[in-house]
GROMACS .gro file of N, CA and C in nm:
model
  339
    1ALA      N    1   4.403   0.310   4.615
    1ALA     CA    2   4.267   0.337   4.615
    1ALA      C    3   4.226   0.213   4.661
    2PHE      N    4   4.134   0.177   4.760
    2PHE     CA    5   4.097   0.046   4.810
    2PHE      C    6   3.962   0.045   4.746
    3VAL      N    7   3.985  -0.081   4.685
    3VAL     CA    8   3.850  -0.100   4.656
    3VAL      C    9   3.774  -0.296   4.690
    4PRO      N   10   3.666  -0.287   4.780
    4PRO     CA   11   3.625  -0.348   4.865
    4PRO      C   12   3.595  -0.454   4.726
    5HIS      N   13   3.568  -0.588   4.791
    5HIS     CA   14   3.546  -0.716   4.713
    5HIS      C   15   3.431  -0.780   4.756
    6ALA      N   16   3.307  -0.827   4.706
    6ALA     CA   17   3.200  -0.896   4.754
    6ALA      C   18   3.221  -0.981   4.818
    7ALA      N   19   3.339  -1.092   4.808
    7ALA     CA   20   3.344  -1.218   4.892
    7ALA      C   21   3.381  -1.225   5.013
    8PRO      N   22   3.467  -1.092   5.097
    8PRO     CA   23   3.463  -1.084   5.185
    8PRO      C   24   3.324  -1.042   5.280
    9PHE      N   25   3.237  -0.956   5.222
    9PHE     CA   26   3.135  -0.924   5.285
    9PHE      C   27   2.985  -1.023   5.270
   10ALA      N   28   3.005  -1.134   5.216
   10ALA     CA   29   2.927  -1.216   5.119
   10ALA      C   30   2.857  -1.284   5.296
   11GLY      N   31   2.947  -1.305   5.384
   11GLY     CA   32   2.858  -1.359   5.526
   11GLY      C   33   2.820  -1.275   5.576
   12LEU      N   34   2.818  -1.112   5.532
   12LEU     CA   35   2.737  -1.015   5.641
   12LEU      C   36   2.572  -1.030   5.593
   13LEU      N   37   2.536  -1.070   5.491
   13LEU     CA   38   2.376  -1.108   5.460
   13LEU      C   39   2.356  -1.159   5.499
   14PRO      N   40   2.190  -1.084   5.546
   14PRO     CA   41   2.129  -1.233   5.660
   14PRO      C   42   2.126  -1.331   5.581
   15ALA      N   43   2.036  -1.417   5.663
   15ALA     CA   44   2.060  -1.609   5.588
   15ALA      C   45   1.898  -1.559   5.471
   16SER      N   46   1.789  -1.472   5.519
   16SER     CA   47   1.639  -1.463   5.460
   16SER      C   48   1.719  -1.362   5.325
   17ALA      N   49   1.796  -1.297   5.323
   17ALA     CA   50   1.857  -1.235   5.206
   17ALA      C   51   1.896  -1.323   5.121
   18ARG      N   52   1.954  -1.393   5.132
   18ARG     CA   53   2.039  -1.510   5.069
   18ARG      C   54   1.914  -1.596   4.985
   19ALA      N   55   1.843  -1.637   5.118
   19ALA     CA   56   1.760  -1.730   5.068
   19ALA      C   57   1.672  -1.706   4.949
   20SER      N   58   1.607  -1.572   4.976
   20SER     CA   59   1.492  -1.463   4.902
   20SER      C   60   1.590  -1.462   4.721
   21ALA      N   61   1.690  -1.458   4.728
   21ALA     CA   62   1.752  -1.429   4.613
   21ALA      C   63   1.773  -1.567   4.562
   22VAL      N   64   1.816  -1.684   4.616
   22VAL     CA   65   1.790  -1.824   4.543
   22VAL      C   66   1.655  -1.853   4.512
   23VAL      N   67   1.558  -1.793   4.587
   23VAL     CA   68   1.407  -1.831   4.537
   23VAL      C   69   1.391  -1.742   4.409
   24ALA      N   70   1.439  -1.628   4.396
   24ALA     CA   71   1.404  -1.532   4.288
   24ALA      C   72   1.450  -1.630   4.174
   25LYS      N   73   1.600  -1.653   4.182
   25LYS     CA   74   1.673  -1.716   4.100
   25LYS      C   75   1.594  -1.843   3.991
   26ALA      N   76   1.534  -1.916   4.121
   26ALA     CA   77   1.450  -2.058   4.076
   26ALA      C   78   1.335  -2.062   3.996
   27ALA      N   79   1.273  -1.934   4.069
   27ALA     CA   80   1.132  -1.855   4.028
   27ALA      C   81   1.164  -1.829   3.870
   28LYS      N   82   1.282  -1.746   3.844
   28LYS     CA   83   1.318  -1.665   3.689
   28LYS      C   84   1.331  -1.804   3.586
   29ARG      N   85   1.407  -1.899   3.639
   29ARG     CA   86   1.456  -2.018   3.531
   29ARG      C   87   1.320  -2.067   3.510
   30LYS      N   88   1.218  -2.092   3.619
   30LYS     CA   89   1.107  -2.151   3.601
   30LYS      C   90   1.003  -2.119   3.493
   31ALA      N   91   1.024  -1.992   3.506
   31ALA     CA   92   0.877  -1.889   3.449
   31ALA      C   93   0.966  -1.891   3.253
   32ALA      N   94   1.101  -1.895   3.287
   32ALA     CA   95   1.190  -1.879   3.121
   32ALA      C   96   1.161  -2.058   3.063
   33ALA      N   97   1.147  -2.138   3.145
   33ALA     CA   98   1.118  -2.258   3.097
   33ALA      C   99   0.977  -2.297   3.066
   34GLY      N  100   0.887  -2.197   3.122
   34GLY     CA  101   0.740  -2.245   3.088
   34GLY      C  102   0.732  -2.133   2.953
   35LYS      N  103   0.788  -2.068   2.940
   35LYS     CA  104   0.753  -1.995   2.770
   35LYS      C  105   0.757  -2.054   2.701
   36ARG      N  106   0.683  -2.045   2.571
   36ARG     CA  107   0.618  -2.131   2.477
   36ARG      C  108   0.808  -2.072   2.376
   37LYS      N  109   0.858  -2.153   2.287
   37LYS     CA  110   0.941  -2.132   2.179
   37LYS      C  111   0.823  -2.052   2.047
   38PRO      N  112   0.859  -1.956   2.002
   38PRO     CA  113   0.846  -1.915   1.875
   38PRO      C  114   0.793  -2.011   1.788
   39ALA      N  115   0.650  -1.977   1.741
   39ALA     CA  116   0.603  -2.081   1.640
   39ALA      C  117   0.695  -2.067   1.505
   40LYS      N  118   0.723  -2.165   1.446
   40LYS     CA  119   0.777  -2.132   1.322
   40LYS      C  120   0.688  -2.110   1.186
   41PRO      N  121   0.742  -2.022   1.127
   41PRO     CA  122   0.679  -1.976   0.986
   41PRO      C  123   0.597  -2.123   0.891
   42ALA      N  124   0.495  -2.097   0.869
   42ALA     CA  125   0.434  -2.225   0.811
   42ALA      C  126   0.464  -2.240   0.683
   43ALA      N  127   0.499  -2.390   0.663
   43ALA     CA  128   0.586  -2.381   0.519
   43ALA      C  129   0.498  -2.350   0.401
   44PHE      N  130   0.577  -2.276   0.328
   44PHE     CA  131   0.504  -2.246   0.175
   44PHE      C  132   0.409  -2.372   0.098
   45ASP      N  133   0.305  -2.302   0.067
   45ASP     CA  134   0.227  -2.393   0.058
   45ASP      C  135   0.162  -2.374  -0.136
   46LEU      N  136   0.217  -2.439  -0.198
   46LEU     CA  137   0.216  -2.406  -0.364
   46LEU      C  138   0.048  -2.410  -0.432
   47LYS      N  139  -0.013  -2.504  -0.366
   47LYS     CA  140  -0.157  -2.493  -0.386
   47LYS      C  141  -0.220  -2.353  -0.361
   48LYS      N  142  -0.167  -2.350  -0.187
   48LYS     CA  143  -0.290  -2.192  -0.169
   48LYS      C  144  -0.253  -2.083  -0.192
   49ALA      N  145  -0.114  -2.109  -0.269
   49ALA     CA  146  -0.060  -1.957  -0.334
   49ALA      C  147  -0.152  -1.993  -0.501
   50MET      N  148  -0.122  -2.061  -0.540
   50MET     CA  149  -0.181  -2.078  -0.664
   50MET      C  150  -0.340  -2.027  -0.652
   51LEU      N  151  -0.389  -2.069  -0.576
   51LEU     CA  152  -0.548  -2.054  -0.510
   51LEU      C  153  -0.578  -1.889  -0.517
   52VAL      N  154  -0.478  -1.822  -0.437
   52VAL     CA  155  -0.476  -1.691  -0.428
   52VAL      C  156  -0.447  -1.638  -0.509
   53ALA      N  157  -0.383  -1.652  -0.613
   53ALA     CA  158  -0.338  -1.593  -0.756
   53ALA      C  159  -0.462  -1.599  -0.845
   54MET      N  160  -0.538  -1.735  -0.842
   54MET     CA  161  -0.605  -1.746  -0.919
   54MET      C  162  -0.745  -1.674  -0.918
   55ARG      N  163  -0.777  -1.661  -0.760
   55ARG     CA  164  -0.889  -1.555  -0.752
   55ARG      C  165  -0.869  -1.446  -0.795
   56ALA      N  166  -0.728  -1.379  -0.724
   56ALA     CA  167  -0.701  -1.261  -0.805
   56ALA      C  168  -0.694  -1.178  -0.934
   57HIS      N  169  -0.651  -1.296  -0.989
   57HIS     CA  170  -0.663  -1.267  -1.166
   57HIS      C  171  -0.855  -1.267  -1.198
   58GLN      N  172  -0.902  -1.391  -1.132
   58GLN     CA  173  -1.091  -1.381  -1.198
   58GLN      C  174  -1.178  -1.277  -1.120
   59ASP      N  175  -1.119  -1.184  -1.023
   59ASP     CA  176  -1.116  -1.083  -0.983
   59ASP      C  177  -1.139  -0.991  -1.054
   60LEU      N  178  -0.969  -0.941  -1.119
   60LEU     CA  179  -0.941  -0.863  -1.189
   60LEU      C  180  -1.017  -0.890  -1.343
   61TRP      N  181  -1.033  -1.017  -1.352
   61TRP     CA  182  -1.084  -1.025  -1.525
   61TRP      C  183  -1.233  -0.987  -1.497
   62ARG      N  184  -1.332  -1.031  -1.412
   62ARG     CA  185  -1.474  -0.973  -1.352
   62ARG      C  186  -1.455  -0.840  -1.387
   63LEU      N  187  -1.404  -0.767  -1.334
   63LEU     CA  188  -1.404  -0.598  -1.347
   63LEU      C  189  -1.371  -0.539  -1.445
   64ASP      N  190  -1.321  -0.604  -1.593
   64ASP     CA  191  -1.297  -0.553  -1.711
   64ASP      C  192  -1.403  -0.669  -1.820
   65PRO      N  193  -1.490  -0.588  -1.809
   65PRO     CA  194  -1.593  -0.657  -1.930
   65PRO      C  195  -1.519  -0.671  -2.095
   66GLN      N  196  -1.450  -0.524  -2.108
   66GLN     CA  197  -1.445  -0.513  -2.204
   66GLN      C  198  -1.289  -0.602  -2.266
   67ARG      N  199  -1.234  -0.645  -2.161
   67ARG     CA  200  -1.109  -0.723  -2.199
   67ARG      C  201  -0.995  -0.649  -2.195
   68GLU      N  202  -1.010  -0.511  -2.184
   68GLU     CA  203  -0.905  -0.397  -2.232
   68GLU      C  204  -0.762  -0.434  -2.174
   69CYS      N  205  -0.729  -0.510  -2.029
   69CYS     CA  206  -0.618  -0.470  -1.903
   69CYS      C  207  -0.622  -0.637  -1.915
   70SER      N  208  -0.655  -0.696  -2.021
   70SER     CA  209  -0.638  -0.888  -2.032
   70SER      C  210  -0.528  -0.913  -2.165
   71ARG      N  211  -0.407  -0.982  -2.136
   71ARG     CA  212  -0.376  -0.991  -2.263
   71ARG      C  213  -0.310  -1.187  -2.252
   72ASP      N  214  -0.314  -1.211  -2.325
   72ASP     CA  215  -0.249  -1.386  -2.320
   72ASP      C  216  -0.059  -1.366  -2.383
   73VAL      N  217  -0.015  -1.420  -2.296
   73VAL     CA  218   0.156  -1.442  -2.280
   73VAL      C  219   0.228  -1.521  -2.370
   74TYR      N  220   0.279  -1.505  -2.458
   74TYR     CA  221   0.386  -1.626  -2.526
   74TYR      C  222   0.492  -1.605  -2.518
   75VAL      N  223   0.576  -1.695  -2.490
   75VAL     CA  224   0.716  -1.711  -2.484
   75VAL      C  225   0.781  -1.792  -2.632
   76ARG      N  226   0.913  -1.778  -2.623
   76ARG     CA  227   1.012  -1.846  -2.709
   76ARG      C  228   1.134  -1.858  -2.663
   77ALA      N  229   1.180  -1.990  -2.718
   77ALA     CA  230   1.302  -2.010  -2.661
   77ALA      C  231   1.411  -1.918  -2.736
   78ASP      N  232   1.508  -1.964  -2.656
   78ASP     CA  233   1.635  -1.832  -2.739
   78ASP      C  234   1.676  -1.953  -2.876
   79GLY      N  235   1.677  -1.839  -2.988
   79GLY     CA  236   1.701  -1.903  -3.092
   79GLY      C  237   1.566  -1.962  -3.234
   80GLY      N  238   1.490  -2.017  -3.095
   80GLY     CA  239   1.376  -2.082  -3.150
   80GLY      C  240   1.257  -1.983  -3.309
   81SER      N  241   1.204  -2.041  -3.343
   81SER     CA  242   1.112  -1.944  -3.396
   81SER      C  243   0.947  -1.940  -3.356
   82ARG      N  244   0.894  -2.065  -3.256
   82ARG     CA  245   0.779  -2.086  -3.204
   82ARG      C  246   0.784  -2.039  -3.111
   83PHE      N  247   0.659  -2.003  -3.080
   83PHE     CA  248   0.609  -1.927  -2.947
   83PHE      C  249   0.530  -2.010  -2.896
   84PHE      N  250   0.541  -2.022  -2.766
   84PHE     CA  251   0.442  -2.117  -2.686
   84PHE      C  252   0.384  -2.009  -2.608
   85PHE      N  253   0.219  -2.066  -2.574
   85PHE     CA  254   0.135  -1.984  -2.462
   85PHE      C  255   0.174  -2.025  -2.305
   86ALA      N  256   0.219  -1.917  -2.251
   86ALA     CA  257   0.251  -1.910  -2.123
   86ALA      C  258   0.140  -1.900  -2.006
   87GLY      N  259   0.061  -1.805  -2.055
   87GLY     CA  260  -0.038  -1.796  -1.941
   87GLY      C  261  -0.131  -1.674  -1.990
   88LYS      N  262  -0.188  -1.588  -1.895
   88LYS     CA  263  -0.232  -1.473  -1.944
   88LYS      C  264  -0.192  -1.367  -1.827
   89ALA      N  265  -0.199  -1.236  -1.866
   89ALA     CA  266  -0.160  -1.141  -1.780
   89ALA      C  267  -0.308  -1.036  -1.746
   90VAL      N  268  -0.317  -1.021  -1.623
   90VAL     CA  269  -0.427  -0.891  -1.639
   90VAL      C  270  -0.376  -0.788  -1.555
   91GLY      N  271  -0.445  -0.689  -1.569
   91GLY     CA  272  -0.392  -0.542  -1.507
   91GLY      C  273  -0.514  -0.476  -1.437
   92ALA      N  274  -0.504  -0.402  -1.326
   92ALA     CA  275  -0.662  -0.318  -1.260
   92ALA      C  276  -0.697  -0.241  -1.400
   93ALA      N  277  -0.805  -0.208  -1.384
   93ALA     CA  278  -0.864  -0.091  -1.477
   93ALA      C  279  -0.843   0.014  -1.458
   94GLY      N  280  -0.772   0.114  -1.503
   94GLY     CA  281  -0.752   0.274  -1.427
   94GLY      C  282  -0.585   0.248  -1.361
   95ARG      N  283  -0.535   0.128  -1.336
   95ARG     CA  284  -0.424   0.180  -1.246
   95ARG      C  285  -0.293   0.090  -1.335
   96CYS      N  286  -0.367  -0.018  -1.374
   96CYS     CA  287  -0.236  -0.103  -1.473
   96CYS      C  288  -0.266  -0.170  -1.626
   97ASP      N  289  -0.225  -0.107  -1.710
   97ASP     CA  290  -0.304  -0.175  -1.838
   97ASP      C  291  -0.227  -0.306  -1.876
   98ALA      N  292  -0.239  -0.350  -1.962
   98ALA     CA  293  -0.176  -0.498  -1.985
   98ALA      C  294  -0.057  -0.483  -2.000
   99ALA      N  295  -0.018  -0.426  -2.051
   99ALA     CA  296   0.115  -0.445  -2.082
   99ALA      C  297   0.221  -0.398  -1.982
  100SER      N  298   0.185  -0.334  -1.879
  100SER     CA  299   0.226  -0.298  -1.783
  100SER      C  300   0.222  -0.450  -1.661
  101ALA      N  301   0.084  -0.506  -1.681
  101ALA     CA  302   0.071  -0.608  -1.596
  101ALA      C  303   0.187  -0.691  -1.684
  102VAL      N  304   0.222  -0.743  -1.755
  102VAL     CA  305   0.344  -0.803  -1.816
  102VAL      C  306   0.467  -0.819  -1.780
  103LEU      N  307   0.507  -0.647  -1.776
  103LEU     CA  308   0.615  -0.620  -1.776
  103LEU      C  309   0.618  -0.637  -1.616
  104LEU      N  310   0.561  -0.627  -1.492
  104LEU     CA  311   0.551  -0.630  -1.375
  104LEU      C  312   0.553  -0.802  -1.351
  105GLN      N  313   0.493  -0.898  -1.406
  105GLN     CA  314   0.528  -0.984  -1.373
  105GLN      C  315   0.619  -1.095  -1.482
  106LYS      N  316   0.693  -1.029  -1.545
  106LYS     CA  317   0.805  -1.093  -1.606
  106LYS      C  318   0.865  -1.203  -1.557
  107ARG      N  319   0.922  -1.174  -1.428
  107ARG     CA  320   0.993  -1.264  -1.362
  107ARG      C  321   0.924  -1.412  -1.367
  108ALA      N  322   0.806  -1.394  -1.320
  108ALA     CA  323   0.713  -1.535  -1.306
  108ALA      C  324   0.697  -1.591  -1.404
  109ILE      N  325   0.683  -1.511  -1.515
  109ILE     CA  326   0.631  -1.551  -1.669
  109ILE      C  327   0.749  -1.647  -1.732
  110LEU      N  328   0.874  -1.580  -1.697
  110LEU     CA  329   0.980  -1.640  -1.774
  110LEU      C  330   1.016  -1.808  -1.701
  111GLU      N  331   0.997  -1.776  -1.531
  111GLU     CA  332   1.028  -1.887  -1.486
  111GLU      C  333   0.899  -2.022  -1.495
  112HIS      N  334   0.807  -1.938  -1.537
  112HIS     CA  335   0.697  -2.046  -1.584
  112HIS      C  336   0.746  -2.121  -1.717
  113ALA      N  337   0.764  -2.005  -1.796
  113ALA     CA  338   0.782  -2.097  -1.954
  113ALA      C  339   0.905  -2.175  -1.941
   0.00000   0.00000   0.00000
């Protein structure tokens, strides 16, 4: 079987076709160079995250006038007998009671403690 190679036929293309291919490649490179690099994700802002969490806590606090869905959280060290106040946990009335809110936030409570 005879398989033709492109090299012997390269000279058969008209000059205008070769020139347009070169121009197309240059335009493609220029377009790629003009594209912006994707923006880096914003760095974690602890202050902003704390403000968002505090506002969410305050909103849930206002929705529960009897404070049925709010509990103080205390922790103690391994082998210790004293408990230390670690914060408050608030659940949404009708969706999540205070005990469930504490369980859902257990990892954050232990890290904070």
